[in-house]
XYZ file of C-alpha atoms in Angstrom:
637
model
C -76.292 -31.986 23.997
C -74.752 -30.092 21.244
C -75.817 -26.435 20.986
C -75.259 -24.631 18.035
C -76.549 -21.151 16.613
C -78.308 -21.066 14.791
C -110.345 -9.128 -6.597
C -112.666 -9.669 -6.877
C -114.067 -10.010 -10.051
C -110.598 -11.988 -11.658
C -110.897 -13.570 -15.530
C -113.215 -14.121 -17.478
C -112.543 -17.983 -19.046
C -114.200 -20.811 -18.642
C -113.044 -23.441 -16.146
C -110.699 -26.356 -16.757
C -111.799 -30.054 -16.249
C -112.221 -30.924 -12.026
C -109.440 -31.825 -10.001
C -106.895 -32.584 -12.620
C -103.294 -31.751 -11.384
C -100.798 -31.846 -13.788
C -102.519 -32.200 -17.001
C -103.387 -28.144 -16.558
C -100.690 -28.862 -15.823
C -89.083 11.208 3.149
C -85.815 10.408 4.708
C -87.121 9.554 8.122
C -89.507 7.424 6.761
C -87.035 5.769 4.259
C -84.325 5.305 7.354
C -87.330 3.594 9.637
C -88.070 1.608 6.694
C -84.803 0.279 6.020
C -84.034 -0.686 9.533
C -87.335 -2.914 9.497
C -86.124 -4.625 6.577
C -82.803 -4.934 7.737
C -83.864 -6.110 11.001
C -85.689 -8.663 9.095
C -83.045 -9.799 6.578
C -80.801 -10.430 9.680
C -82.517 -12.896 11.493
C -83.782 -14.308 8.652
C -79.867 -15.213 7.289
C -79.111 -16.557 11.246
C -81.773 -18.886 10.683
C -80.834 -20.804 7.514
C -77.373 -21.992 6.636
C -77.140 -22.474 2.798
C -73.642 -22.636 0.016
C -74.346 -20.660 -3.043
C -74.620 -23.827 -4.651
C -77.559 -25.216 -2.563
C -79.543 -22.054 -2.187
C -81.892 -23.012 -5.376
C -84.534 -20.180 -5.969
C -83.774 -18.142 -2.493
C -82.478 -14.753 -3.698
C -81.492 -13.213 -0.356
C -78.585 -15.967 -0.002
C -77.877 -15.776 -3.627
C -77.086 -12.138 -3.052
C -75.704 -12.697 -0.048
C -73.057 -15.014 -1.256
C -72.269 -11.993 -3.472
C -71.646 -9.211 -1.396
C -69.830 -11.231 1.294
C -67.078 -11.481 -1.410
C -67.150 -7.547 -1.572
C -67.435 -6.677 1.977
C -64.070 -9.146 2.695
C -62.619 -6.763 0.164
C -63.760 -3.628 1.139
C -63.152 -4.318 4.962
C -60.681 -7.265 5.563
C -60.306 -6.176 9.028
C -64.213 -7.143 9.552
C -64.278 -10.740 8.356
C -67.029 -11.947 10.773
C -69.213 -9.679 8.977
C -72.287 -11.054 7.148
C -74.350 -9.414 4.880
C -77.464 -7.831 6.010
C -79.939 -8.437 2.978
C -83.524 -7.477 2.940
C -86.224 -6.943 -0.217
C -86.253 -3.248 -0.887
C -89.185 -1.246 -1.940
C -90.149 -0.606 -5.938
C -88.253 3.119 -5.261
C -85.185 1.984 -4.773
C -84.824 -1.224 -6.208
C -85.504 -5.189 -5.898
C -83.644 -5.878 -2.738
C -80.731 -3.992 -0.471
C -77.522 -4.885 0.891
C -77.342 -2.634 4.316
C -74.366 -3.368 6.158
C -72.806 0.557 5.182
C -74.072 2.111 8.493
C -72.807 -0.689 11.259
C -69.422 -1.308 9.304
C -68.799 2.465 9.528
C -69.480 2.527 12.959
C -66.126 -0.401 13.731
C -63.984 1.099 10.697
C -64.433 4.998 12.081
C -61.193 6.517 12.390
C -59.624 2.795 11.639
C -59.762 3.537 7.378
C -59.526 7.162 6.728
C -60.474 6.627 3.417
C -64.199 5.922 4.780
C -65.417 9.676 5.470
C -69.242 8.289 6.078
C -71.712 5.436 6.005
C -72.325 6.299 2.173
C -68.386 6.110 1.379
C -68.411 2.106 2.741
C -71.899 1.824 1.071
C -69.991 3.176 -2.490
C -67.076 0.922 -1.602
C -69.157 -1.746 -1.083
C -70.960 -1.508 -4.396
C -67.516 -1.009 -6.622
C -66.487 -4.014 -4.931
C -68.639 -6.422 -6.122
C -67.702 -9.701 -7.968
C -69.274 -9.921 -11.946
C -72.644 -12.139 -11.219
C -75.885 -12.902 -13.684
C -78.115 -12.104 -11.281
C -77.679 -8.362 -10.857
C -78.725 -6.074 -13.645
C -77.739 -2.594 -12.077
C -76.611 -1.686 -8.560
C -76.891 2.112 -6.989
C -76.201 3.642 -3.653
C -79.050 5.729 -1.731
C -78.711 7.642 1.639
C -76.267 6.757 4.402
C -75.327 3.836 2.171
C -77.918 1.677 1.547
C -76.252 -0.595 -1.680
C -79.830 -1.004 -4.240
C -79.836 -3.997 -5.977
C -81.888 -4.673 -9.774
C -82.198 -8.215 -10.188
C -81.348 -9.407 -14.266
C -84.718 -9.894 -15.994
C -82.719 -12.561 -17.714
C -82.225 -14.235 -14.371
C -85.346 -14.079 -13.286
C -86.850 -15.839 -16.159
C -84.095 -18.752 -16.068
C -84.764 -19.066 -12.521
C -88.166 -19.425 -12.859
C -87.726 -21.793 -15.748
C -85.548 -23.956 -14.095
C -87.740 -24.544 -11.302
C -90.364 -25.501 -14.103
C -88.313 -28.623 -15.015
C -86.947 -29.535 -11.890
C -89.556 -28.964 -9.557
C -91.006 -26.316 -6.926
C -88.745 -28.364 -4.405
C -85.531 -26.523 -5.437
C -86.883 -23.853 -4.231
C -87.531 -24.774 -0.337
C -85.454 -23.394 2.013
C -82.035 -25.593 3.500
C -82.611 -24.842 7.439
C -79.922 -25.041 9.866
C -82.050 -27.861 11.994
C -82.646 -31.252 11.480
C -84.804 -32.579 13.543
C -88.242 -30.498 15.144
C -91.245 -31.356 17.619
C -94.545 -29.399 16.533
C -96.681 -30.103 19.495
C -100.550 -29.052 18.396
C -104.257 -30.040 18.436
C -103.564 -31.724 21.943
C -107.639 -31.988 22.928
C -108.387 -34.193 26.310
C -109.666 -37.471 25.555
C -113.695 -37.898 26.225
C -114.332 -34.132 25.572
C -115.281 -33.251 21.695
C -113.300 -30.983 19.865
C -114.325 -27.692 19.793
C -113.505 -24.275 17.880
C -110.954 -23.854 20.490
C -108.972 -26.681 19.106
C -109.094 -25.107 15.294
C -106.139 -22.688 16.014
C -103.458 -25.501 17.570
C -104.466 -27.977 14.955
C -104.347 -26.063 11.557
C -101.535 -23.333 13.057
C -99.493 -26.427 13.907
C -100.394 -28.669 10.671
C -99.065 -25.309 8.875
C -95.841 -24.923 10.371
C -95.058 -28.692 10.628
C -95.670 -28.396 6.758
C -93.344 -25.531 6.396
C -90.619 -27.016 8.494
C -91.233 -29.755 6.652
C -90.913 -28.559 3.000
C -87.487 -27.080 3.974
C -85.547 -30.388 4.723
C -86.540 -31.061 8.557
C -87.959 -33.784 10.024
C -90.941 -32.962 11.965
C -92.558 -35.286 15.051
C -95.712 -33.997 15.004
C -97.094 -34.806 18.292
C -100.691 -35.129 19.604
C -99.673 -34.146 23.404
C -103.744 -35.079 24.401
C -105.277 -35.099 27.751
C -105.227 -38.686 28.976
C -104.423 -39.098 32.308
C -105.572 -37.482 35.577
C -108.355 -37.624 37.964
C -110.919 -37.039 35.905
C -110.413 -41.060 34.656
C -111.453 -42.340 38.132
C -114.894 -40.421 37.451
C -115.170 -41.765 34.160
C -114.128 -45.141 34.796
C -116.250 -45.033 38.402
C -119.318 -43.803 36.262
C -118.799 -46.279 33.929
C -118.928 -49.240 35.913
C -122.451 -47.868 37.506
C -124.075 -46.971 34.536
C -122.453 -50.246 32.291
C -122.007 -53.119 35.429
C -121.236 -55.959 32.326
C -118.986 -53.546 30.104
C -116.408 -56.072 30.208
C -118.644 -58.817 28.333
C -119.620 -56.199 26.086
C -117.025 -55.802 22.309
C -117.337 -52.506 22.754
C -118.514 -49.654 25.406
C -121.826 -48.838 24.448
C -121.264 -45.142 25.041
C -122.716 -42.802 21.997
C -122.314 -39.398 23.383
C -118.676 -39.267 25.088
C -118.668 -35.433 25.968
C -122.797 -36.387 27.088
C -121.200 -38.960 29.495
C -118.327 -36.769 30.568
C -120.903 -34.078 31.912
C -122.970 -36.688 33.195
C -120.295 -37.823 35.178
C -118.478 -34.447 36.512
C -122.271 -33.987 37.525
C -122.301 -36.796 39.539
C -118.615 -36.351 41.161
C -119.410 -32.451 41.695
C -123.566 -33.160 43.629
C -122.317 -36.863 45.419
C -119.622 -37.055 47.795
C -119.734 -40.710 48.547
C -119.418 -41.241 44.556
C -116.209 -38.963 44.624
C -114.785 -40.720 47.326
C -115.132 -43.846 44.869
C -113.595 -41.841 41.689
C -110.481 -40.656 43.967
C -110.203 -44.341 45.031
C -110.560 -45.461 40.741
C -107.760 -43.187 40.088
C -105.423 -44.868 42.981
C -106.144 -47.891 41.062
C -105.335 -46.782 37.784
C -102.101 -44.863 38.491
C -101.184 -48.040 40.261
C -101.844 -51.026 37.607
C -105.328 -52.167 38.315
C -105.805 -54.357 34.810
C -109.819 -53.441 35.360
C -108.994 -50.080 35.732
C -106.866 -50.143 33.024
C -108.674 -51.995 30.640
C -111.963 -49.122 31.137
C -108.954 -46.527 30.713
C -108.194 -47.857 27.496
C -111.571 -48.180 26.165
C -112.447 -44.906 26.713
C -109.568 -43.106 25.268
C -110.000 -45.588 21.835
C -113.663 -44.281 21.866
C -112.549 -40.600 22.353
C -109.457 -41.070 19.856
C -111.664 -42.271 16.970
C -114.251 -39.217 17.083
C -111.087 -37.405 17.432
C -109.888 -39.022 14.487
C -112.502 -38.126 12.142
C -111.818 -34.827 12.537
C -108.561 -35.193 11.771
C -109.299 -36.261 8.690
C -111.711 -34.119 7.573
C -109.090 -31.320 8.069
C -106.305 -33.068 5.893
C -103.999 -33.022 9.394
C -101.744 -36.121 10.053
C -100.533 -36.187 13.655
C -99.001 -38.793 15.895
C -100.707 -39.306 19.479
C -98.272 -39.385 22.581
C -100.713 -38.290 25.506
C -99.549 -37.222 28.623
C -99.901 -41.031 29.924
C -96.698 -41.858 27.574
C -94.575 -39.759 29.825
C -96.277 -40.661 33.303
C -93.725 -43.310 33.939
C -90.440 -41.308 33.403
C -91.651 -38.828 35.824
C -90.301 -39.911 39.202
C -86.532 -40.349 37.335
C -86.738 -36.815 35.502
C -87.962 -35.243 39.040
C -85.543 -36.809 41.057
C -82.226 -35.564 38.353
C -83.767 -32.180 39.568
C -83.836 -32.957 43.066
C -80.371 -33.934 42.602
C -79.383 -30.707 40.816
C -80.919 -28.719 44.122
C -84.136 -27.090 41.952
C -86.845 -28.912 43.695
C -87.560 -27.790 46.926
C -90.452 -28.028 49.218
C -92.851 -25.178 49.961
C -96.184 -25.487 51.915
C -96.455 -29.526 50.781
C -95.598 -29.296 47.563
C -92.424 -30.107 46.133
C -91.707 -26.730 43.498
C -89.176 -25.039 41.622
C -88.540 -21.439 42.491
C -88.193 -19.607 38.961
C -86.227 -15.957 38.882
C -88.599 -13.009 38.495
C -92.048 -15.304 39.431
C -93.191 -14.627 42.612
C -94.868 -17.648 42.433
C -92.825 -21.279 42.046
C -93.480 -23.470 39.691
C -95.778 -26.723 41.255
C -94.193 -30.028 40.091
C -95.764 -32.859 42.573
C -98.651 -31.271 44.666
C -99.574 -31.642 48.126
C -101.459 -34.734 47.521
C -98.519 -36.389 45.750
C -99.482 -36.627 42.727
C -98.311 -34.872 39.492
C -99.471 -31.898 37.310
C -98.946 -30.513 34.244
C -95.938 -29.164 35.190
C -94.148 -32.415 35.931
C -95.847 -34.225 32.920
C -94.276 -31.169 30.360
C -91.273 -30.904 32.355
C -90.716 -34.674 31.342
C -92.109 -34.505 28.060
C -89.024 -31.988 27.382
C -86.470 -34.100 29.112
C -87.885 -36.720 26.474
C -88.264 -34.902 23.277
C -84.551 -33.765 23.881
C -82.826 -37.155 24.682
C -85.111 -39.231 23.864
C -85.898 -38.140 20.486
C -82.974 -35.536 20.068
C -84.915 -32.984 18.587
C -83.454 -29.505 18.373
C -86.426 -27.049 18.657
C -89.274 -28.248 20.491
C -92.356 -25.503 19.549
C -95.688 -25.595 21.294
C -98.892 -24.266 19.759
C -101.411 -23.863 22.510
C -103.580 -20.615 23.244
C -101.850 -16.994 24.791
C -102.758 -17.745 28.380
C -100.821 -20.226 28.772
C -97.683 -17.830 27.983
C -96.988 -18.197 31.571
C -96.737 -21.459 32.219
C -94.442 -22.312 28.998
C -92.273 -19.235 30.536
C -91.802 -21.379 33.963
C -91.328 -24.041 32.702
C -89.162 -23.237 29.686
C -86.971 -21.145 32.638
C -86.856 -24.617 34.504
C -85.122 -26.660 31.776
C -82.306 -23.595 31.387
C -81.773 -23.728 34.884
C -81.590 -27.304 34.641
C -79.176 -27.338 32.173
C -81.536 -29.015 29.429
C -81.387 -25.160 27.591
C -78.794 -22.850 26.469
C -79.873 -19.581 28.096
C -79.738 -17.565 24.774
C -82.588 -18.257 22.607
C -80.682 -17.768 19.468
C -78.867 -21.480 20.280
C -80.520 -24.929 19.892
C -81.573 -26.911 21.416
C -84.679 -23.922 21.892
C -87.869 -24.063 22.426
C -90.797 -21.806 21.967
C -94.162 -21.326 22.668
C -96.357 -20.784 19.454
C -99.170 -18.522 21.281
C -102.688 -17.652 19.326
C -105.318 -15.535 20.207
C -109.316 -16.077 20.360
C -112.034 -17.300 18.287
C -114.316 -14.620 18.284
C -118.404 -14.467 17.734
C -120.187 -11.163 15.917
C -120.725 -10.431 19.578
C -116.945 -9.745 20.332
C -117.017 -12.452 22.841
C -115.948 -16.190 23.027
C -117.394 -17.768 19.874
C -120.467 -20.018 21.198
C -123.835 -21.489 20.020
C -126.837 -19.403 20.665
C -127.439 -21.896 24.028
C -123.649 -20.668 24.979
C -121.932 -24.229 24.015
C -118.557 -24.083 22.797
C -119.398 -24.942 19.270
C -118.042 -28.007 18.167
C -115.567 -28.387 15.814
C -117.500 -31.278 13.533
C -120.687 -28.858 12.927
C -118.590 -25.822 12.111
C -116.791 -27.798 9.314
C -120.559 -29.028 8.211
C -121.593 -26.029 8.448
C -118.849 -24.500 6.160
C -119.213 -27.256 3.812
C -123.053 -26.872 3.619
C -122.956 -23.420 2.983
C -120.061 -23.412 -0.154
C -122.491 -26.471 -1.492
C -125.401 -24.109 -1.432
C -123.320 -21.415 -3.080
C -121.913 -23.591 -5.858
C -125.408 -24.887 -5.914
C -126.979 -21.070 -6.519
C -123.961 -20.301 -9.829
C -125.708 -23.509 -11.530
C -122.901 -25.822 -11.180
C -125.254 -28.760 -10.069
C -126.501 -29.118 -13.370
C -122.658 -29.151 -14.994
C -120.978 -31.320 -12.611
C -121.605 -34.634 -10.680
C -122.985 -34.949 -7.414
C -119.437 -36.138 -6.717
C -117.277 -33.016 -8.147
C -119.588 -31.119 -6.249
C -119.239 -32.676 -2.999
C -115.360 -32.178 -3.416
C -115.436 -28.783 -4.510
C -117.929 -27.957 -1.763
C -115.545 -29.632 0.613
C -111.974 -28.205 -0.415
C -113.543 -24.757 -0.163
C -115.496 -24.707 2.830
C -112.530 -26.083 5.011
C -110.106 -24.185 2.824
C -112.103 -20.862 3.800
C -112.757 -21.752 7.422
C -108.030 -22.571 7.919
C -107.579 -19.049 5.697
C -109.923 -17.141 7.351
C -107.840 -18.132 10.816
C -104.184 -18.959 9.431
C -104.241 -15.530 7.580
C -104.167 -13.042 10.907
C -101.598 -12.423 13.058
C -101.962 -15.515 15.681
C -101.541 -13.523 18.565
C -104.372 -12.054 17.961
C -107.918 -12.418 18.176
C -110.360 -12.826 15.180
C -114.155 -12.784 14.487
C -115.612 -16.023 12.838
C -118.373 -14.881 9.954
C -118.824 -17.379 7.745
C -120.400 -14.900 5.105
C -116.602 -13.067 5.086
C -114.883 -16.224 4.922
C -116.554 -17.490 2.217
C -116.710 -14.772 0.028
C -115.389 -14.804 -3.514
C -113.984 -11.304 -3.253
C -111.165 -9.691 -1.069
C -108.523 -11.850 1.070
C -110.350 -15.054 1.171
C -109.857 -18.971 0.382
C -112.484 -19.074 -1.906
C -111.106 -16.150 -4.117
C -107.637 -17.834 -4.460
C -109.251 -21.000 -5.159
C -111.205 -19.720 -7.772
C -107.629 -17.713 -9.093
C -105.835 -20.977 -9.457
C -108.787 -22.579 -10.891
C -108.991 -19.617 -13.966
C -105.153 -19.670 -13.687
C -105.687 -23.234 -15.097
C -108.404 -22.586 -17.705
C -106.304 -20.399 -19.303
C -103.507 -22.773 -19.748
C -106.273 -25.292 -21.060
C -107.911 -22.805 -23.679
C -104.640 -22.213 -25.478
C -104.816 -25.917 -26.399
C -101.109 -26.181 -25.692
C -99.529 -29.193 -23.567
C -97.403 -27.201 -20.945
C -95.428 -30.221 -20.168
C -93.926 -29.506 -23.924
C -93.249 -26.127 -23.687
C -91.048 -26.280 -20.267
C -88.883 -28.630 -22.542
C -88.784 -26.752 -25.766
C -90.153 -22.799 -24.615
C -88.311 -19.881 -23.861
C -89.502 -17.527 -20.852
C -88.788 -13.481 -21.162
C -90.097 -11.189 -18.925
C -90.243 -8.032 -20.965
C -93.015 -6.464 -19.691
C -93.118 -4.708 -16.404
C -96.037 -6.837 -14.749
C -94.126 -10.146 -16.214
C -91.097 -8.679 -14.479
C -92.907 -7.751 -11.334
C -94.997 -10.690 -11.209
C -91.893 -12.919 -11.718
C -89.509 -11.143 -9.246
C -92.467 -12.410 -6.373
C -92.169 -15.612 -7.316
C -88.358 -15.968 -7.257
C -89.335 -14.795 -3.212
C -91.288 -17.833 -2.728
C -88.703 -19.750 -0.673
C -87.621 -16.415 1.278
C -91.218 -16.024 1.961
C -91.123 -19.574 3.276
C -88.330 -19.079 5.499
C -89.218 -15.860 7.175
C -92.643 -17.814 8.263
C -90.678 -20.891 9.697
C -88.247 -18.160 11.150
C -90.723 -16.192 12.786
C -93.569 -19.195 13.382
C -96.292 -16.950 11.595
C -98.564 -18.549 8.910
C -100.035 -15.037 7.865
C -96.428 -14.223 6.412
C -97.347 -17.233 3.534
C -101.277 -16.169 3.477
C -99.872 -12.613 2.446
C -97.644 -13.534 0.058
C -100.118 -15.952 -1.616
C -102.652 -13.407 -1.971
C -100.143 -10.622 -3.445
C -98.807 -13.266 -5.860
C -103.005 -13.496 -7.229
C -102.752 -9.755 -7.488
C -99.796 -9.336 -9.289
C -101.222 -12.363 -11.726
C -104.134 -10.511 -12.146
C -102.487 -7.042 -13.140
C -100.317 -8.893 -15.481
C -103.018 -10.581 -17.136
C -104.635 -7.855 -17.009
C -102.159 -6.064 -19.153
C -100.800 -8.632 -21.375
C -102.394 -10.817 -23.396
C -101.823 -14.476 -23.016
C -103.606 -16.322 -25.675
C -103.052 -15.717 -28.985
C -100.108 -13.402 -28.346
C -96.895 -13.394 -30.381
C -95.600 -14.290 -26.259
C -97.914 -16.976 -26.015
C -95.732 -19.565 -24.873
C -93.857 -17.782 -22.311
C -96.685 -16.037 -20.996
C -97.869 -19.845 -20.706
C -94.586 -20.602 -18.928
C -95.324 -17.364 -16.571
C -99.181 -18.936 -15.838
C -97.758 -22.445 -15.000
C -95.102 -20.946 -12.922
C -97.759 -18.912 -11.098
C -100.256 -22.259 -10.256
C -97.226 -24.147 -9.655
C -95.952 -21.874 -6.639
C -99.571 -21.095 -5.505
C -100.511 -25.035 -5.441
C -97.685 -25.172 -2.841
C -98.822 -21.957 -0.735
C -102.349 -24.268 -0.184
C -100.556 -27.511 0.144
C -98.481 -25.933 3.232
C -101.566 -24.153 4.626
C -103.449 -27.566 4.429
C -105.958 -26.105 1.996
C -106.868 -28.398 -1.525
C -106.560 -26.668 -4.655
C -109.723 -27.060 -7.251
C -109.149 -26.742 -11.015
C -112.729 -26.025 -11.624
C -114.993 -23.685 -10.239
């Protein structure tokens, strides 16, 4: 394998028409600061490799393209050196090139005309090529190079990516290829709110990943094999003797049957001795056994399914049966290599700094998770040549990715730095909380399923849209789809906008508020975002092709400069595998709309058009935001 390194209360006009896309068509402080930032610019410039000519709307390699020209000619001895650029704060500027204070450090006593960090910092600046983009450049501290962005620039850039599409702007990653493993429920349980956080985390950054150029295998890793089939498949044959002359299995409740059936394997021990036999039979061919096997995952797959598509989330199904038969090869390649070893039965791999190996074929003989992931790596790397393989299950798990991620390296599979692909990495995400602070349940303590908390969230914006009149102006069918695209919308925000590692209450009262950091007030942003467009009576289409955009005003310029970080924004989130980085920069872009609106008039105004131009540009980036966080826009509310 090749490795390589890688507000509430908003506007005021009235809505547009319903679902109608196009036609609306101190020091200290400052020093900590600027080491998070650079920190952050760094890895974020390791993890894309763009020209200046491909970089489309992402700033940080526009400038970076810049000031690599002046660092080569301020220090020629440093060549390798890449610049470190990271947004800067409204004090000092709109971004910041820091590379003053670590080039000092290898040119001290080298370049005597360097005295300090600020000297290379002033160097640095002098140094720099003519370019459109920057307006004004200034030095602050131990060097820190300030960069003001050309309002002229701005407003081409933003223009441009009005006629050519919000596309230019996605990021150019250095990967090509990706596995998103998410969702992955076992077959003949229901999904519950424990699933919610794999499937929407994953959909989210398989859209990301996506939108920047690579291809994603999104991949349904599901439960389907194991002993609990030969108590299903026993069961079945009790309870259904002529199955087999039936079309189809008449089972209604699945997850009914499944506890009916661990009931009966967990009270009856001559029954278990029957579903240990079943699963002898299954793992070894048995076409009865197989055929049951079968039916029961299609049953399972299709309630699965309609979840699926209730949540907008496309994923491909390749259960842990797909890999059962390259086990015994992948195993024995690690025999071979001298990592399997047997302890007390088993046959393990001894991982450094565990005190505990990691299990691959138990004492029984048969296989675990361990050995089914172990191949499903092996796989997903030759098989499929992907380059980053990332895994979006639940924090305690952590440990088991960790052994078994530190299996592969020793294998050989990995690099051992994590900085070089092929990598993998464990996407980990907290709990689903209840008002309680425990485990969200139903009052009876069920794990609430998945299907009645999207009803419920449905029902509940319905009632809402019901209560502000709008079943009187719309049709029962605009109001089903509104009540729909909001509901889920509120119930992925509400999770996709914390931190996944950790944990989060579910209210549904919070999540579907209008006001604050919710789905429902960005919804109904875009939606006004829209109806102003559609009050000036203007066709927007027109005036991209014959309008002029300025950003003269400060809140034009401010709310323009956060759109230009759209694709950075992007990047960083795919980068660091965090959907909250996109939920926060969506909701700041509705703020800044709102204090520019706010402060300059739109209709009517000798700036009309552009401020038209600034409006479109503002729906057209925040359209995108929902599309990659799975959520539906509405252009009516």
């Amino acid at each position: 394998m090749n490795c390589k390194f890688l507000t509430p209360t908003f506007l005021t006009s009235s809505p547009s028409p319903f679902l109608s896309p196009h036609s609306l068509s101190s020091s200290s402080g400052f020093l900590r600061t600027t080491t998070r930032r650079l920190f952050r610019g760094a890895k974020i410039q390791a993890f894309s490799t763009m020209a200046a000519e491909d970089t489309g709307g992402n700033v940080k390699q526009l400038l970076a393209e810049v000031f690599k020209k002046s660092l080569n000619a301020t220090v020629p001895s440093e060549a390798d050196a890449q610049p470190l650029i990271a947004i800067s704060s409204a004090n000092f500027g709109d971004y910041q090139c820091n590379n003053a204070m670590g080039l000092f450090g290898k040119i001290k006593g080298k370049m005597p005309e360097f005295r300090n960090p600020r000297s290379v910092g002033e160097a640095i600046m002098k140094n720099l090529p003519e370019s459109e983009m920057i307006e004004s450049c200034s030095v602050a501290g131990p060097g820190f190079v300030n960069v003001v962005l050309s309002r002229t620039w701005l407003a081409k850039s933003i223009h441009k990516m009005l006629l050519e599409g919000i596309q230019t702007w996605a990021p150019k990653l250095s990967i090509k290829k990706a596995v998103v493993d998410f969702s992955s429920p076992n077959i003949a349980k229901e999904m519950h709110v424990g699933h919610l956080r794999s499937t929407i985390i994953g959909d989210t950054l398989a859209q990301m990943l996506e939108f920047s150029g690579v291809e994603v295998l999104r991949r349904n890793h599901v439960g389907d094999w194991g002993t609990q089939f030969g108590m299903l498949i026993e069961f079945l044959f009790e309870q259904f003797p002529q199955w087999e002359n039936e079309n189809e299995i008449p089972i209604k409740d699945l997850e009914g049957f499944y506890k009916q059936s661990k009931k009966r394997f967990d009270d009856d021990a001559i029954f278990k001795e029957r579903a240990q036999k079943a699963v002898v039979s299954l793992q070894g061919g048995d076409p009865k056994y197989r055929k049951a096997w079968a039916e029961i995952c299609e049953i399972s797959r299709r309630e699965f399914q309609k979840v699926y598509e209730r949540l907008g989330v496309h994923i491909e199904e390749k259960g842990e049966s797909f890999y059962n038969p390259f086990i015994p090869s992948v195993l024995e390649a690690l025999s071979n290599k001298g990592l399997i070893v047997e302890s007390e039965g088993a046959q393990v791999i001894h991982i450094e700094g565990k005190k505990i190996p990691l299990i691959v074929v138990k004492r029984d003989g048969g296989f675990n998770y361990a050995s089914t992931d172990l191949t499903a790596l092996w796989y997903r790397l030759n098989e499929e040549k992907a380059e980053w393989i990332i895994y979006v299950t639940d924090v305690g798990q952590r440990e088991h990715f960790e052994m078994f991620f530190h299996a592969a390296k020793q294998a050989g599979w990995l690099p051992g730095d994590d900085n070089v692909y092929p990598k993998v990495s464990h996407v980990g995400f907290g709990l689903v909380l209840g008002e309680d602070g425990k485990r969200f349940r139903t009052r009876s303590s069920e794990v609430v399923r998945l299907v009645d908390l999207l009803d419920e969230a449905k029902s509940r914006s319905k009632q809402a849209l019901i209560e502000r009149g709008k079943a009187a102006e719309w049709t029962e069918d605009e109001l089903e789809q509104t009540a729909e695209a909001v509901g889920y919308g509120a119930v992925k925000y509400a999770d996709l906008k914390n931190n996944r590692l950790t944990n989060y209450t579910f209210n549904f009262d919070q999540m579907l508020s209008d006001k604050g950091n919710t789905a429902v007030y960005l919804l109904y942003a875009h939606a006004r975002i829209c109806s102003i467009i559609k009050k000036s009576g203007k066709d927007i289409e027109e005036l991209k092709k014959s309008g002029e955009l300025v950003l003269a005003h400060s809140d034009e310029r401010a709310l323009g400069l956060h759109l230009l970080q759209f694709s950075e924004i992007v990047e960083d989130a795919c980068s660091t595998l965090l959907p909250n980085v996109l939920c926060e920069y969506l909701y700041n872009l509705s703020e800044y709309f709102t204090k520019f609106y706010s402060n300059c008039q739109v209709n009517g105004s000798p700036e009309e058009t552009s401020r038209l131009l600034l409006c479109e540009a503002t729906a057209v980036v925040m359209r995108k935001c929902f599309e990659l966080l799975g959520i539906i826009p509405v252009y009516k509310i």
